[in-house]
XYZ file of C-alpha atoms in Angstrom:
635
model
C -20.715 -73.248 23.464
C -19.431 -69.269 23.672
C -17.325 -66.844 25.127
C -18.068 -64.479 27.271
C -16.075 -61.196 29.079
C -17.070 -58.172 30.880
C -16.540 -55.575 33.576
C -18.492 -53.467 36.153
C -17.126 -49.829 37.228
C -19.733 -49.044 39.635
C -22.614 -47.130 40.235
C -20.645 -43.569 38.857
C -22.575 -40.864 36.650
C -19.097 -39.723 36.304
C -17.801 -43.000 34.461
C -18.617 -44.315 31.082
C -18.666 -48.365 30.128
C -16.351 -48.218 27.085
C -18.220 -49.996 24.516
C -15.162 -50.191 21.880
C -13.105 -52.028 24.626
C -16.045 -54.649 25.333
C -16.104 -55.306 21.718
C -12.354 -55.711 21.449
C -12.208 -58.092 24.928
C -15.202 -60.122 22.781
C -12.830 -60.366 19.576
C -9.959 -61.643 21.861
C -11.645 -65.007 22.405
C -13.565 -64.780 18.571
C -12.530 -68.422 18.265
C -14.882 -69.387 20.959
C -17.687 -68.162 19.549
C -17.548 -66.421 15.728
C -20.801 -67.247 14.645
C -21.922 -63.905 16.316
C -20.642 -61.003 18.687
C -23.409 -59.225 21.071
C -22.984 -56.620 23.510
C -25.138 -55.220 26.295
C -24.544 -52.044 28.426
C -26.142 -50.513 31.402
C -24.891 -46.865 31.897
C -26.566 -46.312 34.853
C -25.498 -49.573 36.795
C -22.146 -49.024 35.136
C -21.762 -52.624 33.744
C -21.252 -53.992 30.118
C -21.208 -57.754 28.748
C -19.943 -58.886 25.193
C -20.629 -62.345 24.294
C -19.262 -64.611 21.415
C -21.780 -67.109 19.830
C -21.164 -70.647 18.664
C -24.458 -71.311 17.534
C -25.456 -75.088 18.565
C -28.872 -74.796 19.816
C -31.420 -72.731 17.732
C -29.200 -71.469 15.031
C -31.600 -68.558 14.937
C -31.575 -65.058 15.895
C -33.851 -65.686 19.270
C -30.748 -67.720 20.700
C -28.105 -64.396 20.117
C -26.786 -63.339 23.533
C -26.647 -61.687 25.943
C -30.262 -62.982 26.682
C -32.618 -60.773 28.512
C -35.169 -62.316 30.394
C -39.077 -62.366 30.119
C -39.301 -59.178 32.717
C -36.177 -57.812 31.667
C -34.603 -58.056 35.300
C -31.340 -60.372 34.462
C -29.272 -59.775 31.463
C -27.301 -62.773 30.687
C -24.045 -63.860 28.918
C -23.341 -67.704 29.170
C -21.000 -70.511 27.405
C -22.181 -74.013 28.138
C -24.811 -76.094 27.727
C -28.208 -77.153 30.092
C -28.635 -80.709 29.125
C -32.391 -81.099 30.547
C -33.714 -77.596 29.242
C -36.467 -79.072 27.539
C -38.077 -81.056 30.867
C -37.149 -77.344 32.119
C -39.173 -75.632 29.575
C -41.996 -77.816 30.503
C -42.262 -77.137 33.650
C -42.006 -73.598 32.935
C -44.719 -73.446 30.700
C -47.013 -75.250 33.467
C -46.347 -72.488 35.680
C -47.304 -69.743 32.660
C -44.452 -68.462 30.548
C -44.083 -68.850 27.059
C -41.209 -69.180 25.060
C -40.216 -67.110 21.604
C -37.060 -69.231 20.457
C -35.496 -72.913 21.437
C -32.516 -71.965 23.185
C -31.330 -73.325 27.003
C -30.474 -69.636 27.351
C -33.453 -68.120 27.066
C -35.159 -71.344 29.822
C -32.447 -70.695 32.257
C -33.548 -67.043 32.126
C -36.987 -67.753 32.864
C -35.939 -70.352 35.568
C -34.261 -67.514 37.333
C -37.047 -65.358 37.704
C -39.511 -68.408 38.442
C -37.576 -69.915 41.193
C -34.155 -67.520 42.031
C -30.729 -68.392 40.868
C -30.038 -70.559 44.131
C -32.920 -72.454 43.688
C -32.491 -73.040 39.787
C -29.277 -74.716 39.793
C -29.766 -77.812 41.411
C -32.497 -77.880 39.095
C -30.043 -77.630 35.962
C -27.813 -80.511 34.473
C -25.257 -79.220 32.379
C -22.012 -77.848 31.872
C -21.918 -73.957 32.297
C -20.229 -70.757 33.274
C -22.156 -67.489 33.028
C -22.605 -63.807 33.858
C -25.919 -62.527 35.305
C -26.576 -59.185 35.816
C -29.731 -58.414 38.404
C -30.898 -55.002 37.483
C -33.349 -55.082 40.117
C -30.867 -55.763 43.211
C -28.279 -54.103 41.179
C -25.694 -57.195 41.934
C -24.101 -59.268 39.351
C -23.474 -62.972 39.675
C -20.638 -65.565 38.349
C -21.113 -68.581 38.357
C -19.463 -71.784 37.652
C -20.524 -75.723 36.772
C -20.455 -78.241 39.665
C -17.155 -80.159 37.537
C -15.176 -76.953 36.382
C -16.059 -78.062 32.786
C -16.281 -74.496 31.779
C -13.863 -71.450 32.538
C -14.411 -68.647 34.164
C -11.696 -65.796 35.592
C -12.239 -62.600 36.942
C -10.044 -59.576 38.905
C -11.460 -57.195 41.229
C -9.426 -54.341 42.281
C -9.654 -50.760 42.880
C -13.200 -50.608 42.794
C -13.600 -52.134 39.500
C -14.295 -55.994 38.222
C -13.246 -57.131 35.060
C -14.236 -61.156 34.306
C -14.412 -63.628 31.110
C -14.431 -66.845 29.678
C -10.728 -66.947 29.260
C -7.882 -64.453 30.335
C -7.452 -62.621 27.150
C -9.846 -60.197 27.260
C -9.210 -59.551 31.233
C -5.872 -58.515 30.300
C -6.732 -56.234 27.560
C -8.283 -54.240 30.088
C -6.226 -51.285 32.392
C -8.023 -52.211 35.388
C -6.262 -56.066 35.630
C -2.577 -56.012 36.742
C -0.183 -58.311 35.157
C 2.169 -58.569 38.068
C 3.436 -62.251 37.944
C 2.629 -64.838 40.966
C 5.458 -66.237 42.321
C 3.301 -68.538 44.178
C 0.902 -69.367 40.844
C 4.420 -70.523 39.643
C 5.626 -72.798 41.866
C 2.394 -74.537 41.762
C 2.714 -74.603 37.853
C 6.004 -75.985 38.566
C 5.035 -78.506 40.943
C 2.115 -80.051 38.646
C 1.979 -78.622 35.272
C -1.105 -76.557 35.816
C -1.989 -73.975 37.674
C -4.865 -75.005 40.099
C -7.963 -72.805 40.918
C -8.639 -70.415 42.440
C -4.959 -69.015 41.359
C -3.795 -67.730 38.374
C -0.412 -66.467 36.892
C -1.706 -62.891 37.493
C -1.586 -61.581 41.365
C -4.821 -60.373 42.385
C -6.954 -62.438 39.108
C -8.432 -65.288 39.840
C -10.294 -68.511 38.516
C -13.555 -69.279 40.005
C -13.584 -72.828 41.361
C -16.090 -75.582 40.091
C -19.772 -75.673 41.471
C -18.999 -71.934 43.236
C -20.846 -69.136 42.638
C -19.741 -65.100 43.088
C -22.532 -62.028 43.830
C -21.182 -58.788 43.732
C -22.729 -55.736 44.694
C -22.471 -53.099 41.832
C -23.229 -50.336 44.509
C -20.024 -51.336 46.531
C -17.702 -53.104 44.466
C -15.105 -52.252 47.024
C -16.713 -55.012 49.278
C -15.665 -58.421 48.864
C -18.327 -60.546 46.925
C -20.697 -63.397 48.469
C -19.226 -66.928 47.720
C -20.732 -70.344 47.821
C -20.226 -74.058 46.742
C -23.471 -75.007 46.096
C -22.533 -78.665 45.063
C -21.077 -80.807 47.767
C -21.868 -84.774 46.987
C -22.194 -87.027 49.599
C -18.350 -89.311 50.386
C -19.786 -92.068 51.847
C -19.596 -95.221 50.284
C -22.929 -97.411 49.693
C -21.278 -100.539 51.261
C -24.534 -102.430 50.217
C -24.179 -101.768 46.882
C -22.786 -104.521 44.507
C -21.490 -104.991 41.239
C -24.676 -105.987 39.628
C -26.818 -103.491 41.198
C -24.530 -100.860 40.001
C -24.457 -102.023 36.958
C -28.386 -101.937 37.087
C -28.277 -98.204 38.136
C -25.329 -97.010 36.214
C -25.947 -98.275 32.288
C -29.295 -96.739 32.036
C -28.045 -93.542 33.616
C -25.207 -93.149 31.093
C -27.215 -94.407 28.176
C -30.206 -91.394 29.022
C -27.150 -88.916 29.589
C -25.261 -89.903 26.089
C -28.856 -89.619 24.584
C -28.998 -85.873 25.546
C -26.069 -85.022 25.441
C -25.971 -86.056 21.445
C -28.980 -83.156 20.954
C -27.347 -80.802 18.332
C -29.087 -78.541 16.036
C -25.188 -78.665 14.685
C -23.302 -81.495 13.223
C -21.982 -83.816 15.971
C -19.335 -86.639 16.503
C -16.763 -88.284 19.033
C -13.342 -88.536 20.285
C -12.192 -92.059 20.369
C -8.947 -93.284 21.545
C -9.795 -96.843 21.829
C -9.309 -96.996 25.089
C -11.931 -98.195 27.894
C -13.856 -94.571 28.371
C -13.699 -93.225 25.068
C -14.813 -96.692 23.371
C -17.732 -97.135 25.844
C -19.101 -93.425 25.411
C -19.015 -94.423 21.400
C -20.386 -97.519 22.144
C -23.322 -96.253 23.178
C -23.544 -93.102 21.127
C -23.353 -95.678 17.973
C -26.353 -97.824 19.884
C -28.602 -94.658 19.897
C -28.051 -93.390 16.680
C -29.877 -94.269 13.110
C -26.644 -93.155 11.330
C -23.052 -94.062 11.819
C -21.520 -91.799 14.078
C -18.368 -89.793 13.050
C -15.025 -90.383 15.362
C -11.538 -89.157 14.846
C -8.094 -90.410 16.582
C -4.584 -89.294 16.213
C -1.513 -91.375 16.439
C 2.251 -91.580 16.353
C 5.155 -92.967 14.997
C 7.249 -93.329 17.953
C 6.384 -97.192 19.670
C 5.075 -97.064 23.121
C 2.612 -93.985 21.931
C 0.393 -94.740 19.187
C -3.123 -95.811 20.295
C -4.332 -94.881 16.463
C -4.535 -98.755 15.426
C -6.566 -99.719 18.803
C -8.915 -96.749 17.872
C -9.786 -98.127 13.794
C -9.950 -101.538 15.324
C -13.272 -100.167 17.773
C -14.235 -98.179 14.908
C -14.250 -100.754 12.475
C -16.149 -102.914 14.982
C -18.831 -100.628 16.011
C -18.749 -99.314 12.118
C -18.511 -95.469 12.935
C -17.390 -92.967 10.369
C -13.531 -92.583 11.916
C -10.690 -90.295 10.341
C -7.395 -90.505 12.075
C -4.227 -88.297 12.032
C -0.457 -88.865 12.796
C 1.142 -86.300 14.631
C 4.680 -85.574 13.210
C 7.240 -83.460 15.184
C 7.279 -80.918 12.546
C 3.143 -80.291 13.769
C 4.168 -79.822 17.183
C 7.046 -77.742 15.929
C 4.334 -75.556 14.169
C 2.015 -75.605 16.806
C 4.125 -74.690 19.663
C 4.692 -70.969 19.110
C 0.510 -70.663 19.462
C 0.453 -72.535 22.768
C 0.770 -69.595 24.787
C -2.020 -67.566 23.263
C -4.458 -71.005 22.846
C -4.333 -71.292 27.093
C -3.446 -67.669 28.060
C -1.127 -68.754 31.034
C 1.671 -71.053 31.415
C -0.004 -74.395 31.109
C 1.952 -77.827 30.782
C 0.506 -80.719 29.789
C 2.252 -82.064 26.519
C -0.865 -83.840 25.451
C -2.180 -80.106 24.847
C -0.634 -80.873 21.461
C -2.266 -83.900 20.406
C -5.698 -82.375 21.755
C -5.229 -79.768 19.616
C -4.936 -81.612 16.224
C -7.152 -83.972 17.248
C -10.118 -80.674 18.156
C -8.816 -79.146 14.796
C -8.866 -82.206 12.511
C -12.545 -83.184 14.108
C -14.038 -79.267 13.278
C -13.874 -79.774 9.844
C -16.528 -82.030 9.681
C -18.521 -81.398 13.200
C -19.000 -78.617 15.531
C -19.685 -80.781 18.758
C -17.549 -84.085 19.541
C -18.534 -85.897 22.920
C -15.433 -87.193 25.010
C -14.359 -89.642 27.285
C -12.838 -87.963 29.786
C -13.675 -88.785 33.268
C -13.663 -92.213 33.477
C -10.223 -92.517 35.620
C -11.181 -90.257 38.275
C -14.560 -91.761 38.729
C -13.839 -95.455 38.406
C -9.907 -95.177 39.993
C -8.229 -95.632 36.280
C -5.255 -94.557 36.651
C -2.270 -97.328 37.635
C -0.435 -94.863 40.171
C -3.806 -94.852 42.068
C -2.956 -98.971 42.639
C 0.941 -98.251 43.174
C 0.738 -95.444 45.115
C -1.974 -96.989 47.546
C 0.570 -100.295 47.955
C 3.521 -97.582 49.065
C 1.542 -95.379 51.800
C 0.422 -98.390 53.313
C 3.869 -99.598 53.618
C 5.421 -96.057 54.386
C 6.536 -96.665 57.548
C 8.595 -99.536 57.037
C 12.020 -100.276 58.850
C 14.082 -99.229 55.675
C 12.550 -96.311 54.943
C 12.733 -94.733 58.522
C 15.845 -94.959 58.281
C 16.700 -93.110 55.075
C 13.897 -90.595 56.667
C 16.134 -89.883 59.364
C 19.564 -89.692 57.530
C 20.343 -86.143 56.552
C 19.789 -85.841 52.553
C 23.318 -85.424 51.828
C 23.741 -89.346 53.353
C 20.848 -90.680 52.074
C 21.601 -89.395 48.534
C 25.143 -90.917 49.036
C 23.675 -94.214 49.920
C 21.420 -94.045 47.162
C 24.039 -93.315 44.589
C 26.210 -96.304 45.952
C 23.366 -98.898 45.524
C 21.682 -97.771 42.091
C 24.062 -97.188 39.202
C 21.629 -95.051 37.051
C 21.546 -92.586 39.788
C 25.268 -91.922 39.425
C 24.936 -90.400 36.057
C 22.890 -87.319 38.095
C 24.588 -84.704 40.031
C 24.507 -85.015 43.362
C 21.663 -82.002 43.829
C 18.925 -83.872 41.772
C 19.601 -87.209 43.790
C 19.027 -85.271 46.880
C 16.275 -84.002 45.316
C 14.439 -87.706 44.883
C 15.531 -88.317 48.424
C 13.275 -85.565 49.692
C 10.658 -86.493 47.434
C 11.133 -90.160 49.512
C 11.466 -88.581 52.927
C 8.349 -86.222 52.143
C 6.687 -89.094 51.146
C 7.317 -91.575 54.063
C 6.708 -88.717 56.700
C 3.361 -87.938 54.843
C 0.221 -88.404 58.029
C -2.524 -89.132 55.632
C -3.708 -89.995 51.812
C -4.051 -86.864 51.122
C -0.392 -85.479 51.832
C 1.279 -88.706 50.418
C -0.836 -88.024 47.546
C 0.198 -84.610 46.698
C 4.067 -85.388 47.317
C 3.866 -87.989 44.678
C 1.937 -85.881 41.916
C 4.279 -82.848 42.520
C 6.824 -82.423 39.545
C 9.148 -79.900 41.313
C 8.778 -80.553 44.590
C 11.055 -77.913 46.208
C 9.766 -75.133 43.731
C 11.386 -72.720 46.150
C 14.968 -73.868 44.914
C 13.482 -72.920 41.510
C 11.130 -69.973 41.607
C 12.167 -66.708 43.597
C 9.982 -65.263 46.175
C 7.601 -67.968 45.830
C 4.960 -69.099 48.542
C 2.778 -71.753 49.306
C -0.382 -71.350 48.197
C -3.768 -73.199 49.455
C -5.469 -75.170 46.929
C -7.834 -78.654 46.531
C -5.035 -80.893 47.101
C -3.701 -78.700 50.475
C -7.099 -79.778 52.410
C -9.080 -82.242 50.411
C -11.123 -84.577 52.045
C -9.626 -87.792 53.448
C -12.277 -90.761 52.006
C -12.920 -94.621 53.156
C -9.508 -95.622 51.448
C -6.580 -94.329 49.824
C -6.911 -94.700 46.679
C -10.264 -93.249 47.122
C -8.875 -90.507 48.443
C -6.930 -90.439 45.454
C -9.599 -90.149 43.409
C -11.185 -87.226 44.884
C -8.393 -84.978 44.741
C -8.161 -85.326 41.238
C -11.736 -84.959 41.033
C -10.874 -81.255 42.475
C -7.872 -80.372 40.945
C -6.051 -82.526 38.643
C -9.409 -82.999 35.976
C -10.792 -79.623 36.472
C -7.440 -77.517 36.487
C -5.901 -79.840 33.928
C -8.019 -82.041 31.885
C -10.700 -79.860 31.144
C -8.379 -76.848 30.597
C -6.658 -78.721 28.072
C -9.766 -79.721 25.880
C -11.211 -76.418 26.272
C -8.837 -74.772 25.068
C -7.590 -76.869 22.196
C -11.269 -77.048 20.857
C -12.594 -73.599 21.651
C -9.413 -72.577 19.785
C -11.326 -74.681 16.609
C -14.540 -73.273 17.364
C -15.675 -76.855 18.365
C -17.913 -77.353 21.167
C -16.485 -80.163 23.583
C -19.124 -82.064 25.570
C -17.965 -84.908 28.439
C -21.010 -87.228 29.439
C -18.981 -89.067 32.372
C -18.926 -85.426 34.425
C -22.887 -85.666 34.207
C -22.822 -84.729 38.237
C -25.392 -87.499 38.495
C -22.856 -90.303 37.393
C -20.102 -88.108 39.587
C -22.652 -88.604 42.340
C -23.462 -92.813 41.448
C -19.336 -93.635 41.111
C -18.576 -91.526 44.738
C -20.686 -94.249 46.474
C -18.503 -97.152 44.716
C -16.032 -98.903 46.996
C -12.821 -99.431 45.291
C -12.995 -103.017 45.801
C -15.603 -102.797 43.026
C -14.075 -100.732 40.624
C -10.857 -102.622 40.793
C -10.346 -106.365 40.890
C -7.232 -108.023 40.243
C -5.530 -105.078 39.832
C -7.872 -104.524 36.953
C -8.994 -100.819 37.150
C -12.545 -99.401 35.944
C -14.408 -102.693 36.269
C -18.137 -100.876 35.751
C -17.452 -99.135 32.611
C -15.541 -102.548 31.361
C -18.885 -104.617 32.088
C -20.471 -102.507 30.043
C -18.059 -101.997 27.002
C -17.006 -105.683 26.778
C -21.320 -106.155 26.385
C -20.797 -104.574 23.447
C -16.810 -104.564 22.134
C -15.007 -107.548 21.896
C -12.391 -107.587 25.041
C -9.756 -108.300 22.896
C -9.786 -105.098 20.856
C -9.698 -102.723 24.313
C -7.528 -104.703 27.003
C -4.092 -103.874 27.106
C -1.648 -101.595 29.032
C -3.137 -98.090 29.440
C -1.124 -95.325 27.539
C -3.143 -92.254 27.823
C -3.385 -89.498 25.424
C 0.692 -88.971 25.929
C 3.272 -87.163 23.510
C 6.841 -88.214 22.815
C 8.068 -85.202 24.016
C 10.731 -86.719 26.155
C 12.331 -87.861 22.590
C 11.328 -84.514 20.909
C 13.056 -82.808 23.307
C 16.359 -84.673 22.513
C 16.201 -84.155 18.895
C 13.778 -82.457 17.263
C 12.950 -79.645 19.478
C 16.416 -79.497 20.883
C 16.870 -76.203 19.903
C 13.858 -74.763 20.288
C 14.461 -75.911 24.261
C 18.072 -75.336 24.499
C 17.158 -70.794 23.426
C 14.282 -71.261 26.171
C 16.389 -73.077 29.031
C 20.093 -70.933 28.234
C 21.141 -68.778 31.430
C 20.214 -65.982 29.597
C 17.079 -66.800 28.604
C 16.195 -68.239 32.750
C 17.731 -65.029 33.882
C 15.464 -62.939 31.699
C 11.962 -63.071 34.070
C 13.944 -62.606 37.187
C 11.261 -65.392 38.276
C 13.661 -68.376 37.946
C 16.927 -70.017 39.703
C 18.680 -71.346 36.583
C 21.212 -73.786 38.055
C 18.598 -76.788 39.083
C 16.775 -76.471 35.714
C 20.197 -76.657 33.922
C 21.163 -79.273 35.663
C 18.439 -81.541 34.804
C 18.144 -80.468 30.827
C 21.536 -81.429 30.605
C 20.516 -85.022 33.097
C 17.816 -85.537 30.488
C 20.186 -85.531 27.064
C 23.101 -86.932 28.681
C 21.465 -90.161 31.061
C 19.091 -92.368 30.611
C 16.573 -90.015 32.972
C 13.592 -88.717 31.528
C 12.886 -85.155 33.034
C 10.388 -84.022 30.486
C 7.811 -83.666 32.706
C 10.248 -81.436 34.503
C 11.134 -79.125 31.578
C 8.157 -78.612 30.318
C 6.758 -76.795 32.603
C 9.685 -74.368 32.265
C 9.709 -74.395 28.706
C 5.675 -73.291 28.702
C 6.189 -70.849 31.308
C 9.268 -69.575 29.216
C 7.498 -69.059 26.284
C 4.533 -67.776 27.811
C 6.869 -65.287 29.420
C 8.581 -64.180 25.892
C 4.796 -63.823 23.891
C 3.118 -61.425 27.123
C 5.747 -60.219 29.419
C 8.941 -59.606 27.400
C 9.064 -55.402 26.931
C-alpha cells in the first residue's frame, strides 16, 4: 500500500518537469507511504512520477518504486496490492523472465510487456490504482481496480495532466484549478459523498472503478481513451441453491482470506462483531498457527456500542483483541484534521470512529483485513427490505392522492394528522412531502432508490448555481428485483464513493494498509448470481455468510439488530459539539462561500435542537463542507 502523484506537460524541449514540486506533491500524501519517497523523470517525454512506499511486500530495496520494467519500456508508480502475483510469477518464469526481488510490482511489470496492459488485467486479482508510463508509444495510462478500492484523481487542462493517489498533491500544483462545483455539491449534499467521476474541483476528476485512462503525451490536448474493462454478468443463476452456494462460496472465501493474510509486515483485523467482520475473522483465526490480532471501538451512548458483541467473538474465537471507547472530546480533537485526512468535503460521521479504530490498530500492525462488503453483496442492509415493501406498494390509492395535491396541501394535511411534524416549519414538511411525491412518481427501482438515499433532496434550494450531474445511481442497471437493484447501485456508488473512501483515508492517514476480502471480484461475481430469495429469508438478511459464521460462532453471540459502524453525532451535535456547529452553520459563516442558501439549513439546525427530529445526517454534510471550505478556500 502507497501513494502515488504526478503530471505530464507534453512533448516540449521548451518545458522542464519540476523535480522539487514532484517531491513536494509526494510529501503531501507522506502518510500513505513514509517508508520511502522515489521519483522518476523523463525530460524528453515531459512526464515525472513520485511515489510514497509502505513497504508490505519485500521490505527490500528491489520493491522501491517507481518500478521499471525488464526492457525498460513502462515506468510504473502503483498503491495496491495483486493478490495472485505469485501464480503470476510462475507463469512468467515459464515463458522466460526472471525475477531480481519479490514484489507484485515488479510481476505486474513483466506481465505488461508479456501480454499488454489490456490483456494483463483480467489476469490480476487485487486491489490497485496505478500510473504507467509507455515510453515506447509515448502514452501514459491510469488505471483503476474493478471495486474502486483504491483512489485515483486526475485534471487535465490546458495541455497539461496532473493525477495522484489523493487530491493533495493535485492541488499543490498551478496547472489544477480550484474553482468549486456547484454541482459536486449538491451531490455531496444529497448523499454525504461525492460520487465518481466528480469531484469538488471543476474540471478534476476521480477515475471510476474497473476504468482505465490512456493519454497521449504527444497531444495531451486530445481527450484520453476510456474503458470499463470489468462488467460482471446480472443475471441471476435461478438453478442455484442454498447448498450449492454454500459449496462454491466457503472455499472461495477461505482461498481469498488465505492470500489475502500474505504480509511480509505484521497483520491483523477489524472486528465489529457483527455478521461480516466476525466471519472474515472466523476464518482468518481457522488459517492461522497464531492468534490473530483484532481491535474494536465502542461508545458510551446506548443504541451505539457494538464493543461488548466484538470481545464476546473475540473471546470465542480466542484472537488477540484491543478495544477503544470513543469519547466526544476524541472527535472534538479529531475534527479539525478531517478536512485534510479526505481532501474534499466528505460526510460520513463514522469517518471518526474509522479513524481511531485505523490509528489504534497501527500501533501494533501495518495491514488489518476488513469486513466491508458483505451488505452490498448479500442485501444487508434493512432499508433494502423496507424500501422494496414501499415501491411495490407506491401506487396505492392514498398516496396518489397526496401525489397530486399541491405540496403546500399535502404538507397541511400532513401536519394535521402527525403531531411531531408540527414542531417543523412549514418549509421542511413540504420538504418530506416531495421526498413522498418523488418517491411514489418514481418509474423504476432505480429512481425510487435514489429518492430515498438522497439527504437533501432539493439541493437546489440549498446550493447556488448548482446542476444535476450524471452519476452510477442516474442510470444504473435495473436487475431481476428491487432490492437487487438496490444492491447494485450501491455496489457503484454508495461502497466505492463512500465506504472505501472512508477506510482509505482514515488508515492511509495511519500508514496502515487496509485490505477487504469480500470485494475479491470473484466473490462480487459468485453473490451477483444470488437471487434475493436466498440471501434473505424471513426477513433475515445475509443468509450465506450466516451459514457459514454460525458453523463456526455460536448464533447467540452475532444475532441481534444491526447497528453499523454509526456515531452519536446526532447527540454530539446537541451538546458537545454545539458550538463547534453553531460558528460553522451562523449566517455569517453560510454566507461566507457564496455556495450556500442559509435559510433551509437554519431552519433545520434549529428543528434538530428544538424537536424531537434528528437532522444530523442533514447537517453534516454542511458542517464538512463548511470546514473544508474554512481549511482550503478561505483567503
Amino acid at each position: 500500500m502507497c501513494g502515488y502523484a504526478g503530471f505530464a506537460l507534453g512533448i516540449n524541449g521548451d518545458v522542464r518537469i519540476d523535480e522539487a514540486l514532484l517531491r513536494a506533491m509526494g510529501e503531501s500524501i507522506h502518510a500513505r507511504g513514509p517508508d520511502a519517497q522515489g521519483v522518476w523523470v523523463h525530460q524528453a517525454l515531459g512526464v515525472g512520477l513520485v511515489h510514497q512506499r509502505l513497504a508490505i511486500q519485500d521490505l527490500s530495496p528491489l520493491g522501491a518504486q517507481p518500478m521499471v520494467s525488464p526492457s525498460g519500456r513502462y515506468q510504473i508508480a502503483f498503491n495496491g496490492e495483486i493478490y495472485n502475483f505469485k501464480k503470476l510469477k510462475t507463469e512468467l518464469e515459464s515463458l522466460g523472465y526472471h525475477f531480481q526481488g519479490g514484489s507484485d510490482t515488479e510481476v505486474m511489470l513483466a506481465a505488461f510487456e508479456a501480454w499488454g496492459l489490456e490483456a494483463s488485467l483480467p489476469k490480476m486479482v487485487g486491489m490497485f490504482s496505478f500510473a504507467l508510463v509507455d515510453i515506447a508509444e509515448q502514452s501514459l495510462w491510469l488505471v483503476r481496480d474493478r471495486l474502486g478500492e483504491k483512489p485515483l484523481y486526475y485534471s487535465q487542462a490546458n495541455g497539461k495532466l496532473v493525477f495522484g493517489s489523493e487530491l493533495k498533491p493535485l492541488m499543490l500544483s498551478p496547472h489544477v484549478a480550484s474553482d468549486i462545483n456547484p454541482g459536486a455539491l449538491a451531490l455531496l449534499m444529497a448523499h454525504n459523498y461525492i460520487p465518481a467521476p466528480w469531484t469538488i474541483f471543476e474540471n478534476t476528476f476521480k477515475l471510476e472503478p474497473a476504468h482505465w485512462l490512456r493519454f497521449d503525451l504527444r497531444n495531451l490536448e486530445q481527450a484520453p481513451q476510456k474503458k470499463c474493462y470489468w462488467n460482471p454478468s446480472l443475471d441471476w443463476n435461478t438453478a442455484l441453491t442454498a447448498d450449492s452456494l454454500h459449496e462454491q462460496l466457503l472455499p472461495l472465501l477461505k482461498d481469498v482470506i488465505a492470500d489475502q493474510m500474505i504480509s511480509d509486515a505484521p497483520l491483523g483485523a477489524f472486528l465489529s462483531g457483527g455478521i461480516d467482520s466476525s466471519t472474515i475473522v472466523a476464518l482468518m483465526q481457522e488459517q492461522s498457527a497464531r492468534p490473530v490480532k483484532t481491535f474494536s471501538v465502542g461508545f458510551n451512548v446506548p443504541g451505539f456500542n457494538e464493543a461488548e458483541h466484538a470481545k464476546a467473538v473475540a473471546r470465542h474465537l480466542g484472537t488477540e483483541h484491543t478495544e477503544f471507547y470513543v469519547e466526544p472530546a476524541d472527535a472534538l480533537a479529531l475534527i479539525p484534521r478531517l478536512p485534510t485526512i479526505y481532501d474534499e468535503p466528505f460526510a460520513d460521521s463514522s469517518q471518526i470512529p474509522t479513524f481511531i479504530v485505523s490509528q489504534m490498530t497501527r500501533q501494533k500492525v501495518t495491514v488489518a483485513l476488513s469486513g466491508d462488503g458483505g451488505d452490498e453483496l448479500f442485501a444487508g442492509y434493512s432499508r433494502y427490505a423496507s424500501y422494496a415493501r414501499a415501491f411495490d406498494q407506491r401506487k396505492r390509492l392514498s398516496q396518489a392522492l397526496m401525489a397530486l395535491l399541491p405540496d403546500s396541501v399535502s404538507a397541511g394535511v400532513t401536519r394535521l394528522l402527525k403531531a411531531n411534524q408540527r414542531e417543523l416549519p412549514p418549509a421542511l414538511v413540504e420538504e418530506k412531502v416531495r421526498r413522498y411525491q418523488l418517491a411514489y412518481a418514481a418509474d423504476n427501482a432505480r429512481d425510487y432508490y435514489r429518492s430515498q438515499v438522497s439527504y437533501w433532496l432539493d439541493t437546489e434550494s440549498t446550493v447556488r448555481n448548482s446542476k444535476r450531474l450524471p452519476y452510477a445511481l442516474s442510470a444504473n442497471a435495473l436487475r431481476a428485483d428491487a432490492t437487487a437493484t438496490f444492491q447494485w447501485g450501491d455496489i457503484n456508488s454508495y461502497l466505492p464513493d463512500d465506504i472505501l473512501v472512508k477506510i482509505d483515508r482514515a488508515a492511509m492517514a495511519n500508514s496502515l494498509e487496509t485490505r477487504v476480502p469480500l470485494l475479491d471480484h470473484r466473490l462480487v461475481e459468485l453473490s451477483l448470481k444470488v437471487p434475493t430469495a436466498i440471501n434473505v429469508k424471513g426477513g433475515v438478511t445475509k443468509q450465506p455468510l450466516r451459514r457459514i459464521l454460525y458453523e463456526r460462532v455460536p448464533q447467540v453471540l452475532v444475532d441481534r439488530p444491526k447497528q453499523g459502524f454509526a456515531v452519536p453525532v446526532g447527540h454530539w451535535l446537541k451538546h458537545e459539539l454545539r458550538d463547534w456547529a453553531e460558528d460553522l452553520l451562523s449566517e455569517n459563516a453560510l454566507a461566507e462561500s457564496g455556495m450556500l442558501h442559509g435559510q433551509l439549513i437554519r431552519q433545520k439546525w434549529s428543528a434538530h435542537l428544538h424537536s424531537s427530529h434528528d437532522y444530523s445526517f442533514h447537517l453534516w454534510s454542511i458542517l464538512m463542507f463548511q470546514s473544508w471550505y474554512r481549511t482550503y478556500q478561505r483567503k
